[in-house]
Short mmCIF file of N, CA, C and O in Angstrom, two decimals:
data_model
loop_
_atom_site.label_atom_id
_atom_site.label_comp_id
_atom_site.label_asym_id
_atom_site.label_seq_id
_atom_site.Cartn_x
_atom_site.Cartn_y
_atom_site.Cartn_z
N MET H 1 10.27 4.43 -6.01
CA MET H 1 11.20 3.30 -5.96
C MET H 1 11.59 2.98 -4.52
O MET H 1 11.74 1.82 -4.19
N LEU H 2 11.75 4.02 -3.72
CA LEU H 2 12.17 3.80 -2.34
C LEU H 2 11.10 3.01 -1.58
O LEU H 2 11.43 2.09 -0.82
N TRP H 3 9.83 3.35 -1.81
CA TRP H 3 8.77 2.63 -1.10
C TRP H 3 8.70 1.17 -1.56
O TRP H 3 8.44 0.28 -0.76
N ALA H 4 8.94 0.92 -2.83
CA ALA H 4 8.98 -0.46 -3.33
C ALA H 4 10.09 -1.23 -2.63
O ALA H 4 9.93 -2.41 -2.31
N ALA H 5 11.21 -0.57 -2.36
CA ALA H 5 12.31 -1.22 -1.64
C ALA H 5 11.91 -1.53 -0.19
O ALA H 5 12.28 -2.57 0.35
N VAL H 6 11.14 -0.64 0.42
CA VAL H 6 10.64 -0.89 1.79
C VAL H 6 9.75 -2.12 1.79
O VAL H 6 9.87 -3.00 2.65
N ILE H 7 8.86 -2.21 0.81
CA ILE H 7 7.97 -3.37 0.70
C ILE H 7 8.80 -4.64 0.50
O ILE H 7 8.56 -5.67 1.14
N PHE H 8 9.80 -4.57 -0.37
CA PHE H 8 10.66 -5.72 -0.62
C PHE H 8 11.37 -6.15 0.66
O PHE H 8 11.43 -7.34 0.99
N PHE H 9 11.89 -5.17 1.41
CA PHE H 9 12.58 -5.46 2.68
C PHE H 9 11.63 -6.16 3.65
O PHE H 9 12.00 -7.17 4.27
N MET H 10 10.43 -5.63 3.80
CA MET H 10 9.48 -6.23 4.73
C MET H 10 9.08 -7.64 4.29
O MET H 10 8.89 -8.51 5.12
N SER H 11 9.00 -7.86 2.98
CA SER H 11 8.61 -9.17 2.46
C SER H 11 9.72 -10.20 2.63
O SER H 11 9.46 -11.40 2.56
N ALA H 12 10.93 -9.74 2.81
CA ALA H 12 12.07 -10.66 2.97
C ALA H 12 12.17 -11.18 4.41
O ALA H 12 13.10 -11.92 4.73
N HIS H 13 11.25 -10.79 5.26
CA HIS H 13 11.26 -11.21 6.66
C HIS H 13 9.96 -11.91 7.01
O HIS H 13 8.89 -11.47 6.60
N ALA H 14 10.07 -12.95 7.79
CA ALA H 14 8.89 -13.63 8.32
C ALA H 14 8.38 -12.85 9.52
O ALA H 14 9.14 -12.10 10.15
N GLY H 15 7.11 -13.03 9.85
CA GLY H 15 6.54 -12.34 11.00
C GLY H 15 7.29 -12.65 12.28
O GLY H 15 7.41 -11.81 13.16
N SER H 16 7.85 -13.85 12.37
CA SER H 16 8.60 -14.23 13.58
C SER H 16 9.89 -13.43 13.71
O SER H 16 10.46 -13.35 14.80
N ASP H 17 10.37 -12.83 12.62
CA ASP H 17 11.56 -11.99 12.69
C ASP H 17 11.32 -10.75 13.56
O ASP H 17 12.26 -10.12 14.01
N PHE H 18 10.05 -10.42 13.76
CA PHE H 18 9.71 -9.23 14.53
C PHE H 18 9.21 -9.59 15.93
O PHE H 18 8.48 -8.83 16.55
N ASP H 19 9.61 -10.77 16.41
CA ASP H 19 9.21 -11.20 17.75
C ASP H 19 10.28 -10.91 18.79
O ASP H 19 10.13 -11.27 19.94
N GLY H 20 11.37 -10.28 18.41
CA GLY H 20 12.49 -10.03 19.31
C GLY H 20 12.29 -8.82 20.19
O GLY H 20 11.22 -8.61 20.75
N THR H 21 13.32 -7.98 20.26
CA THR H 21 13.29 -6.85 21.18
C THR H 21 13.42 -5.49 20.50
O THR H 21 13.42 -4.49 21.15
N GLY H 22 13.53 -5.47 19.18
CA GLY H 22 13.72 -4.21 18.47
C GLY H 22 12.46 -3.38 18.39
O GLY H 22 11.39 -3.77 18.89
N PRO H 23 12.55 -2.21 17.75
CA PRO H 23 11.40 -1.32 17.66
C PRO H 23 10.24 -1.92 16.85
O PRO H 23 9.08 -1.71 17.21
N LEU H 24 10.54 -2.67 15.79
CA LEU H 24 9.46 -3.31 15.03
C LEU H 24 8.75 -4.37 15.86
O LEU H 24 7.54 -4.54 15.77
N ALA H 25 9.51 -5.08 16.69
CA ALA H 25 8.91 -6.08 17.58
C ALA H 25 7.99 -5.41 18.59
O ALA H 25 6.90 -5.92 18.89
N ALA H 26 8.41 -4.26 19.10
CA ALA H 26 7.58 -3.53 20.06
C ALA H 26 6.28 -3.06 19.41
O ALA H 26 5.20 -3.15 20.01
N ILE H 27 6.37 -2.57 18.18
CA ILE H 27 5.17 -2.14 17.46
C ILE H 27 4.25 -3.33 17.22
O ILE H 27 3.04 -3.24 17.42
N LYS H 28 4.83 -4.48 16.81
CA LYS H 28 4.02 -5.67 16.56
C LYS H 28 3.31 -6.12 17.84
O LYS H 28 2.12 -6.43 17.81
N ARG H 29 4.03 -6.15 18.97
CA ARG H 29 3.42 -6.57 20.24
C ARG H 29 2.27 -5.63 20.61
O ARG H 29 1.21 -6.07 21.06
N TRP H 30 2.47 -4.34 20.41
CA TRP H 30 1.44 -3.35 20.73
C TRP H 30 0.21 -3.57 19.86
O TRP H 30 -0.91 -3.58 20.37
N LEU H 31 0.41 -3.77 18.55
CA LEU H 31 -0.71 -3.99 17.64
C LEU H 31 -1.45 -5.28 17.96
O LEU H 31 -2.69 -5.32 17.97
N VAL H 32 -0.71 -6.35 18.24
CA VAL H 32 -1.34 -7.63 18.59
C VAL H 32 -2.16 -7.45 19.87
O VAL H 32 -3.29 -7.96 19.97
N GLY H 33 -1.64 -6.71 20.83
CA GLY H 33 -2.37 -6.45 22.06
C GLY H 33 -3.67 -5.68 21.82
O GLY H 33 -4.66 -5.89 22.51
N LEU H 34 -3.65 -4.81 20.82
CA LEU H 34 -4.85 -4.04 20.50
C LEU H 34 -5.93 -4.89 19.84
O LEU H 34 -7.11 -4.76 20.15
N VAL H 35 -5.52 -5.75 18.91
CA VAL H 35 -6.51 -6.47 18.11
C VAL H 35 -6.90 -7.84 18.65
O VAL H 35 -7.96 -8.35 18.32
N ALA H 36 -6.06 -8.43 19.49
CA ALA H 36 -6.36 -9.78 20.00
C ALA H 36 -7.70 -9.86 20.73
O ALA H 36 -8.45 -10.82 20.51
N PRO H 37 -8.06 -8.88 21.56
CA PRO H 37 -9.36 -8.98 22.22
C PRO H 37 -10.55 -8.94 21.25
O PRO H 37 -11.59 -9.50 21.53
N VAL H 38 -10.37 -8.31 20.10
CA VAL H 38 -11.47 -8.19 19.15
C VAL H 38 -11.52 -9.38 18.20
O VAL H 38 -12.58 -9.98 17.98
N PHE H 39 -10.36 -9.75 17.62
CA PHE H 39 -10.33 -10.78 16.58
C PHE H 39 -9.86 -12.14 17.09
O PHE H 39 -9.91 -13.12 16.36
N GLY H 40 -9.39 -12.20 18.31
CA GLY H 40 -8.88 -13.44 18.87
C GLY H 40 -7.37 -13.54 18.71
O GLY H 40 -6.79 -12.92 17.82
N PRO H 41 -6.73 -14.31 19.58
CA PRO H 41 -5.27 -14.37 19.58
C PRO H 41 -4.69 -15.11 18.37
O PRO H 41 -3.53 -14.92 18.03
N GLU H 42 -5.49 -15.91 17.68
CA GLU H 42 -4.98 -16.69 16.54
C GLU H 42 -5.01 -15.92 15.23
O GLU H 42 -4.40 -16.32 14.25
N THR H 43 -5.74 -14.82 15.19
CA THR H 43 -5.89 -14.04 13.96
C THR H 43 -4.67 -13.15 13.78
O THR H 43 -4.31 -12.39 14.67
N ASP H 44 -4.06 -13.25 12.60
CA ASP H 44 -2.87 -12.43 12.31
C ASP H 44 -3.30 -11.15 11.60
O ASP H 44 -2.97 -10.91 10.44
N ILE H 45 -4.07 -10.34 12.31
CA ILE H 45 -4.56 -9.09 11.75
C ILE H 45 -3.42 -8.10 11.49
O ILE H 45 -3.53 -7.25 10.61
N VAL H 46 -2.32 -8.25 12.22
CA VAL H 46 -1.18 -7.36 12.02
C VAL H 46 -0.63 -7.55 10.60
O VAL H 46 -0.30 -6.58 9.92
N ASN H 47 -0.55 -8.80 10.14
CA ASN H 47 -0.07 -9.08 8.78
C ASN H 47 -0.99 -8.43 7.75
O ASN H 47 -0.53 -7.81 6.79
N VAL H 48 -2.29 -8.58 7.93
CA VAL H 48 -3.25 -8.00 6.99
C VAL H 48 -3.13 -6.48 7.01
O VAL H 48 -3.09 -5.83 5.95
N ALA H 49 -3.06 -5.89 8.19
CA ALA H 49 -2.94 -4.44 8.30
C ALA H 49 -1.64 -3.94 7.68
O ALA H 49 -1.61 -2.89 7.02
N ALA H 50 -0.56 -4.70 7.85
CA ALA H 50 0.73 -4.30 7.27
C ALA H 50 0.65 -4.31 5.75
O ALA H 50 1.07 -3.34 5.09
N HIS H 51 0.12 -5.39 5.18
CA HIS H 51 -0.02 -5.46 3.72
C HIS H 51 -0.89 -4.31 3.21
O HIS H 51 -0.51 -3.61 2.26
N PHE H 52 -2.04 -4.11 3.83
CA PHE H 52 -2.97 -3.08 3.38
C PHE H 52 -2.33 -1.69 3.45
O PHE H 52 -2.41 -0.91 2.50
N THR H 53 -1.68 -1.40 4.57
CA THR H 53 -1.08 -0.08 4.76
C THR H 53 0.09 0.17 3.83
O THR H 53 0.22 1.27 3.26
N GLU H 54 0.96 -0.83 3.66
CA GLU H 54 2.08 -0.67 2.73
C GLU H 54 1.59 -0.31 1.34
O GLU H 54 2.14 0.59 0.69
N TYR H 55 0.56 -0.98 0.89
CA TYR H 55 0.07 -0.76 -0.46
C TYR H 55 -0.85 0.45 -0.57
O TYR H 55 -0.98 1.03 -1.65
N LEU H 56 -1.49 0.86 0.52
CA LEU H 56 -2.24 2.10 0.52
C LEU H 56 -1.28 3.27 0.22
O LEU H 56 -1.55 4.09 -0.66
N VAL H 57 -0.17 3.29 0.93
CA VAL H 57 0.86 4.32 0.69
C VAL H 57 1.40 4.20 -0.73
O VAL H 57 1.56 5.21 -1.43
N PHE H 58 1.64 2.97 -1.18
CA PHE H 58 2.16 2.74 -2.52
C PHE H 58 1.18 3.26 -3.58
O PHE H 58 1.60 3.87 -4.58
N GLY H 59 -0.11 3.05 -3.37
CA GLY H 59 -1.12 3.55 -4.30
C GLY H 59 -1.10 5.06 -4.41
O GLY H 59 -1.18 5.63 -5.50
N VAL H 60 -0.96 5.75 -3.27
CA VAL H 60 -0.86 7.21 -3.27
C VAL H 60 0.38 7.66 -4.04
O VAL H 60 0.32 8.53 -4.91
N LEU H 61 1.52 7.05 -3.72
CA LEU H 61 2.78 7.44 -4.36
C LEU H 61 2.76 7.16 -5.87
O LEU H 61 3.25 7.99 -6.66
N LEU H 62 2.20 6.03 -6.27
CA LEU H 62 2.11 5.72 -7.70
C LEU H 62 1.16 6.68 -8.41
O LEU H 62 1.42 7.08 -9.56
N PHE H 63 0.07 7.07 -7.76
CA PHE H 63 -0.82 8.06 -8.36
C PHE H 63 -0.09 9.38 -8.57
O PHE H 63 -0.18 9.98 -9.65
N LEU H 64 0.65 9.82 -7.56
CA LEU H 64 1.39 11.08 -7.67
C LEU H 64 2.45 11.01 -8.77
O LEU H 64 2.63 11.96 -9.54
N ALA H 65 3.12 9.87 -8.87
CA ALA H 65 4.12 9.69 -9.92
C ALA H 65 3.46 9.70 -11.30
O ALA H 65 3.99 10.31 -12.25
N ALA H 66 2.33 9.03 -11.43
CA ALA H 66 1.61 9.01 -12.71
C ALA H 66 1.14 10.42 -13.08
O ALA H 66 1.21 10.83 -14.24
N HIS H 67 0.69 11.16 -12.09
CA HIS H 67 0.23 12.54 -12.31
C HIS H 67 1.38 13.42 -12.80
O HIS H 67 1.19 14.28 -13.67
N GLN H 68 2.57 13.22 -12.25
CA GLN H 68 3.75 13.97 -12.70
C GLN H 68 4.16 13.56 -14.11
O GLN H 68 4.62 14.39 -14.89
N THR H 69 4.02 12.27 -14.41
CA THR H 69 4.44 11.75 -15.71
C THR H 69 3.46 12.14 -16.81
O THR H 69 3.89 12.49 -17.92
N TRP H 70 2.17 12.07 -16.53
CA TRP H 70 1.14 12.39 -17.51
C TRP H 70 0.20 13.45 -16.93
O TRP H 70 -0.94 13.16 -16.55
N PRO H 71 0.65 14.70 -16.86
CA PRO H 71 -0.15 15.74 -16.19
C PRO H 71 -1.49 16.04 -16.89
O PRO H 71 -2.40 16.56 -16.24
N ASN H 72 -1.62 15.73 -18.16
CA ASN H 72 -2.87 16.02 -18.88
C ASN H 72 -3.84 14.85 -18.90
O ASN H 72 -4.92 14.96 -19.46
N ALA H 73 -3.45 13.72 -18.32
CA ALA H 73 -4.33 12.55 -18.30
C ALA H 73 -5.48 12.79 -17.31
O ALA H 73 -5.37 13.59 -16.38
N LYS H 74 -6.56 12.08 -17.53
CA LYS H 74 -7.71 12.17 -16.63
C LYS H 74 -7.37 11.52 -15.30
O LYS H 74 -6.63 10.54 -15.24
N THR H 75 -7.94 12.06 -14.26
CA THR H 75 -7.67 11.58 -12.91
C THR H 75 -8.01 10.10 -12.76
O THR H 75 -7.26 9.34 -12.14
N VAL H 76 -9.11 9.67 -13.34
CA VAL H 76 -9.52 8.26 -13.25
C VAL H 76 -8.48 7.37 -13.93
O VAL H 76 -8.13 6.30 -13.40
N GLN H 77 -7.98 7.79 -15.08
CA GLN H 77 -6.95 7.02 -15.77
C GLN H 77 -5.70 6.89 -14.91
O GLN H 77 -5.10 5.81 -14.83
N LEU H 78 -5.30 7.98 -14.28
CA LEU H 78 -4.11 7.95 -13.42
C LEU H 78 -4.30 7.01 -12.24
O LEU H 78 -3.39 6.26 -11.88
N ALA H 79 -5.50 7.04 -11.65
CA ALA H 79 -5.78 6.14 -10.52
C ALA H 79 -5.74 4.69 -10.97
O ALA H 79 -5.16 3.83 -10.28
N LEU H 80 -6.31 4.40 -12.13
CA LEU H 80 -6.30 3.02 -12.64
C LEU H 80 -4.88 2.55 -12.96
O LEU H 80 -4.53 1.39 -12.71
N ILE H 81 -4.06 3.44 -13.50
CA ILE H 81 -2.66 3.11 -13.76
C ILE H 81 -1.95 2.78 -12.45
O ILE H 81 -1.23 1.78 -12.35
N ALA H 82 -2.16 3.61 -11.43
CA ALA H 82 -1.52 3.39 -10.13
C ALA H 82 -1.96 2.06 -9.52
O ALA H 82 -1.14 1.30 -9.01
N ILE H 83 -3.24 1.76 -9.60
CA ILE H 83 -3.77 0.51 -9.04
C ILE H 83 -3.20 -0.69 -9.79
O ILE H 83 -2.77 -1.67 -9.18
N ALA H 84 -3.17 -0.59 -11.11
CA ALA H 84 -2.64 -1.71 -11.92
C ALA H 84 -1.17 -1.95 -11.62
O ALA H 84 -0.73 -3.10 -11.45
N LEU H 85 -0.37 -0.88 -11.54
CA LEU H 85 1.05 -1.04 -11.25
C LEU H 85 1.27 -1.64 -9.86
O LEU H 85 2.12 -2.51 -9.68
N ALA H 86 0.52 -1.15 -8.89
CA ALA H 86 0.66 -1.68 -7.52
C ALA H 86 0.25 -3.15 -7.47
O ALA H 86 0.91 -3.96 -6.81
N SER H 87 -0.82 -3.49 -8.18
CA SER H 87 -1.28 -4.88 -8.18
C SER H 87 -0.25 -5.80 -8.85
O SER H 87 0.01 -6.91 -8.36
N LEU H 88 0.35 -5.33 -9.93
CA LEU H 88 1.40 -6.12 -10.58
C LEU H 88 2.60 -6.29 -9.66
O LEU H 88 3.19 -7.37 -9.58
N TYR H 89 2.97 -5.22 -8.96
CA TYR H 89 4.08 -5.32 -8.02
C TYR H 89 3.73 -6.30 -6.90
O TYR H 89 4.59 -7.05 -6.42
N ALA H 90 2.48 -6.29 -6.48
CA ALA H 90 2.04 -7.21 -5.43
C ALA H 90 2.18 -8.66 -5.86
O ALA H 90 2.53 -9.53 -5.05
N VAL H 91 1.95 -8.94 -7.14
CA VAL H 91 2.14 -10.30 -7.65
C VAL H 91 3.61 -10.69 -7.50
O VAL H 91 3.93 -11.80 -7.03
N THR H 92 4.51 -9.80 -7.90
CA THR H 92 5.95 -10.10 -7.78
C THR H 92 6.36 -10.20 -6.31
O THR H 92 7.22 -11.00 -5.96
N ASP H 93 5.72 -9.41 -5.46
CA ASP H 93 6.00 -9.44 -4.02
C ASP H 93 5.61 -10.81 -3.44
O ASP H 93 6.37 -11.41 -2.67
N GLU H 94 4.46 -11.30 -3.82
CA GLU H 94 4.02 -12.61 -3.34
C GLU H 94 4.92 -13.72 -3.87
O GLU H 94 5.25 -14.67 -3.14
N PHE H 95 5.34 -13.62 -5.12
CA PHE H 95 6.27 -14.60 -5.68
C PHE H 95 7.58 -14.57 -4.90
O PHE H 95 8.12 -15.62 -4.53
N HIS H 96 8.08 -13.38 -4.60
CA HIS H 96 9.30 -13.22 -3.80
C HIS H 96 9.15 -13.90 -2.44
O HIS H 96 10.07 -14.58 -1.96
N GLN H 97 7.99 -13.73 -1.82
CA GLN H 97 7.77 -14.32 -0.50
C GLN H 97 7.80 -15.84 -0.52
O GLN H 97 8.08 -16.47 0.50
N SER H 98 7.53 -16.44 -1.66
CA SER H 98 7.56 -17.90 -1.74
C SER H 98 8.97 -18.46 -1.54
O SER H 98 9.13 -19.64 -1.26
N PHE H 99 9.98 -17.61 -1.66
CA PHE H 99 11.37 -18.02 -1.46
C PHE H 99 11.89 -17.70 -0.06
O PHE H 99 13.02 -18.03 0.27
N VAL H 100 11.09 -17.02 0.75
CA VAL H 100 11.50 -16.60 2.09
C VAL H 100 11.03 -17.64 3.10
O VAL H 100 9.83 -17.94 3.17
N PRO H 101 11.97 -18.22 3.88
CA PRO H 101 11.56 -19.19 4.90
C PRO H 101 10.53 -18.58 5.86
O PRO H 101 10.70 -17.45 6.33
N GLY H 102 9.46 -19.30 6.10
CA GLY H 102 8.41 -18.81 6.99
C GLY H 102 7.36 -17.96 6.29
O GLY H 102 6.40 -17.53 6.91
N ARG H 103 7.54 -17.69 5.00
CA ARG H 103 6.56 -16.92 4.22
C ARG H 103 6.02 -17.81 3.12
O ARG H 103 6.59 -18.84 2.78
N LEU H 104 4.92 -17.39 2.51
CA LEU H 104 4.37 -18.14 1.40
C LEU H 104 3.69 -17.18 0.43
O LEU H 104 3.41 -16.04 0.76
N CYS H 105 3.45 -17.67 -0.76
CA CYS H 105 2.74 -16.91 -1.78
C CYS H 105 1.24 -17.07 -1.49
O CYS H 105 0.71 -18.16 -1.60
N ASP H 106 0.58 -15.99 -1.11
CA ASP H 106 -0.80 -16.06 -0.67
C ASP H 106 -1.68 -15.13 -1.51
O ASP H 106 -1.52 -13.91 -1.44
N PRO H 107 -2.59 -15.68 -2.32
CA PRO H 107 -3.46 -14.83 -3.12
C PRO H 107 -4.30 -13.85 -2.28
O PRO H 107 -4.63 -12.76 -2.75
N ALA H 108 -4.61 -14.22 -1.05
CA ALA H 108 -5.36 -13.31 -0.17
C ALA H 108 -4.52 -12.08 0.14
O ALA H 108 -5.05 -10.96 0.25
N ASP H 109 -3.21 -12.25 0.30
CA ASP H 109 -2.33 -11.10 0.53
C ASP H 109 -2.30 -10.20 -0.71
O ASP H 109 -2.31 -8.98 -0.59
N TRP H 110 -2.27 -10.82 -1.90
CA TRP H 110 -2.30 -10.03 -3.13
C TRP H 110 -3.57 -9.20 -3.19
O TRP H 110 -3.55 -8.01 -3.53
N LEU H 111 -4.70 -9.81 -2.84
CA LEU H 111 -5.97 -9.08 -2.86
C LEU H 111 -5.95 -7.93 -1.85
O LEU H 111 -6.38 -6.82 -2.15
N THR H 112 -5.44 -8.20 -0.66
CA THR H 112 -5.32 -7.15 0.36
C THR H 112 -4.44 -6.02 -0.14
O THR H 112 -4.77 -4.84 0.04
N ASP H 113 -3.32 -6.36 -0.77
CA ASP H 113 -2.41 -5.35 -1.33
C ASP H 113 -3.13 -4.50 -2.37
O ASP H 113 -3.03 -3.27 -2.37
N THR H 114 -3.84 -5.16 -3.26
CA THR H 114 -4.53 -4.46 -4.35
C THR H 114 -5.63 -3.55 -3.79
O THR H 114 -5.79 -2.41 -4.26
N LEU H 115 -6.36 -4.03 -2.79
CA LEU H 115 -7.40 -3.20 -2.18
C LEU H 115 -6.79 -1.99 -1.47
O LEU H 115 -7.34 -0.88 -1.54
N GLY H 116 -5.66 -2.18 -0.80
CA GLY H 116 -4.98 -1.06 -0.16
C GLY H 116 -4.53 -0.03 -1.20
O GLY H 116 -4.73 1.18 -1.01
N ALA H 117 -3.94 -0.50 -2.30
CA ALA H 117 -3.51 0.40 -3.37
C ALA H 117 -4.70 1.12 -3.98
O ALA H 117 -4.61 2.32 -4.30
N ALA H 118 -5.82 0.41 -4.14
CA ALA H 118 -7.02 1.03 -4.72
C ALA H 118 -7.53 2.16 -3.83
O ALA H 118 -7.89 3.24 -4.32
N LEU H 119 -7.54 1.92 -2.53
CA LEU H 119 -7.98 2.97 -1.61
C LEU H 119 -7.02 4.15 -1.64
O LEU H 119 -7.44 5.31 -1.69
N GLY H 120 -5.72 3.87 -1.63
CA GLY H 120 -4.73 4.95 -1.65
C GLY H 120 -4.80 5.77 -2.92
O GLY H 120 -4.82 7.01 -2.87
N ALA H 121 -4.85 5.10 -4.08
CA ALA H 121 -4.91 5.82 -5.35
C ALA H 121 -6.23 6.58 -5.48
O ALA H 121 -6.25 7.71 -5.97
N SER H 122 -7.32 5.97 -5.02
CA SER H 122 -8.62 6.64 -5.09
C SER H 122 -8.66 7.88 -4.20
O SER H 122 -9.20 8.92 -4.58
N ALA H 123 -8.10 7.76 -3.01
CA ALA H 123 -8.06 8.92 -2.10
C ALA H 123 -7.21 10.04 -2.71
O ALA H 123 -7.60 11.21 -2.69
N ALA H 124 -6.06 9.68 -3.27
CA ALA H 124 -5.20 10.68 -3.90
C ALA H 124 -5.91 11.32 -5.09
O ALA H 124 -5.82 12.54 -5.29
N ALA H 125 -6.62 10.52 -5.87
CA ALA H 125 -7.35 11.05 -7.02
C ALA H 125 -8.47 11.99 -6.58
O ALA H 125 -8.67 13.05 -7.17
N THR H 126 -9.18 11.61 -5.53
CA THR H 126 -10.26 12.45 -5.02
C THR H 126 -9.72 13.77 -4.51
O THR H 126 -10.26 14.84 -4.82
N LEU H 127 -8.64 13.71 -3.75
CA LEU H 127 -8.03 14.95 -3.24
C LEU H 127 -7.48 15.79 -4.37
O LEU H 127 -7.57 17.02 -4.35
N SER H 128 -6.91 15.15 -5.37
CA SER H 128 -6.38 15.86 -6.53
C SER H 128 -7.50 16.56 -7.28
O SER H 128 -7.37 17.73 -7.66
N SER H 129 -8.62 15.88 -7.48
CA SER H 129 -9.76 16.48 -8.18
C SER H 129 -10.35 17.63 -7.37
O SER H 129 -10.72 18.66 -7.92
N ALA H 130 -10.47 17.45 -6.07
CA ALA H 130 -11.01 18.51 -5.21
C ALA H 130 -10.10 19.73 -5.23
O ALA H 130 -10.58 20.87 -5.29
N SER H 131 -8.81 19.51 -5.23
CA SER H 131 -7.85 20.61 -5.28
C SER H 131 -7.96 21.36 -6.60
O SER H 131 -7.98 22.58 -6.65
N LEU H 132 -8.07 20.61 -7.69
CA LEU H 132 -8.20 21.21 -9.01
C LEU H 132 -9.50 22.00 -9.11
O LEU H 132 -9.52 23.11 -9.63
N SER H 133 -10.58 21.45 -8.58
CA SER H 133 -11.87 22.14 -8.61
C SER H 133 -11.82 23.45 -7.86
O SER H 133 -12.34 24.47 -8.32
N SER H 134 -11.16 23.45 -6.70
CA SER H 134 -11.07 24.70 -5.93
C SER H 134 -10.22 25.73 -6.65
O SER H 134 -10.52 26.92 -6.63
N HIS H 135 -9.16 25.30 -7.34
CA HIS H 135 -8.33 26.24 -8.10
C HIS H 135 -9.11 26.81 -9.28
O HIS H 135 -9.02 28.00 -9.57
N LEU H 136 -9.91 25.99 -9.95
CA LEU H 136 -10.69 26.47 -11.08
C LEU H 136 -11.76 27.45 -10.61
O LEU H 136 -12.06 28.43 -11.29
N ARG H 137 -12.35 27.20 -9.44
CA ARG H 137 -13.36 28.10 -8.89
C ARG H 137 -12.78 29.48 -8.62
O ARG H 137 -13.40 30.50 -8.89
N VAL H 138 -11.53 29.52 -8.15
CA VAL H 138 -10.86 30.80 -7.89
C VAL H 138 -10.71 31.57 -9.19
O VAL H 138 -10.97 32.78 -9.25
N PHE H 139 -10.33 30.88 -10.27
CA PHE H 139 -10.14 31.55 -11.56
C PHE H 139 -11.49 32.03 -12.13
O PHE H 139 -11.56 33.09 -12.75
N ARG H 140 -12.56 31.27 -11.93
CA ARG H 140 -13.87 31.67 -12.44
C ARG H 140 -14.37 32.90 -11.73
O ARG H 140 -15.08 33.72 -12.30
N ASP H 141 -14.06 33.02 -10.43
CA ASP H 141 -14.54 34.13 -9.63
C ASP H 141 -13.80 35.43 -9.94
O ASP H 141 -14.25 36.50 -9.54
N CYS H 142 -12.69 35.37 -10.63
CA CYS H 142 -11.91 36.58 -10.94
C CYS H 142 -12.55 37.40 -12.01
O CYS H 142 -13.16 37.04 -12.89
#
């Protein structure tokens, strides 16, 4: 829930809100400086990276929550649940942004969010399966 609130907070601000002098503005300037030579000064790669990263973390957290809620479910099912929940939240996030001055509802952002969540949930599922396999190997060797 806390991470969903972070996403909501970030969605309530336009990118220009981070053009000032605070720590988020400093991070944004640093990131723009890194990517501008590669993608050009007009490309808002920071926005894409922010969406992807927020939802990558969200995918991991939702997978872990699903795993705690349904410990006997298959790993693939848990990952799909996490991806679906994150994608649904991303739809509401984009709708919310349509009410924020300087923001808009962008299907490309929803896709970026969903892809980030898919990578996060898949990575968590892979690590979870690898961890389970190593624990089972220890028991077999006994």
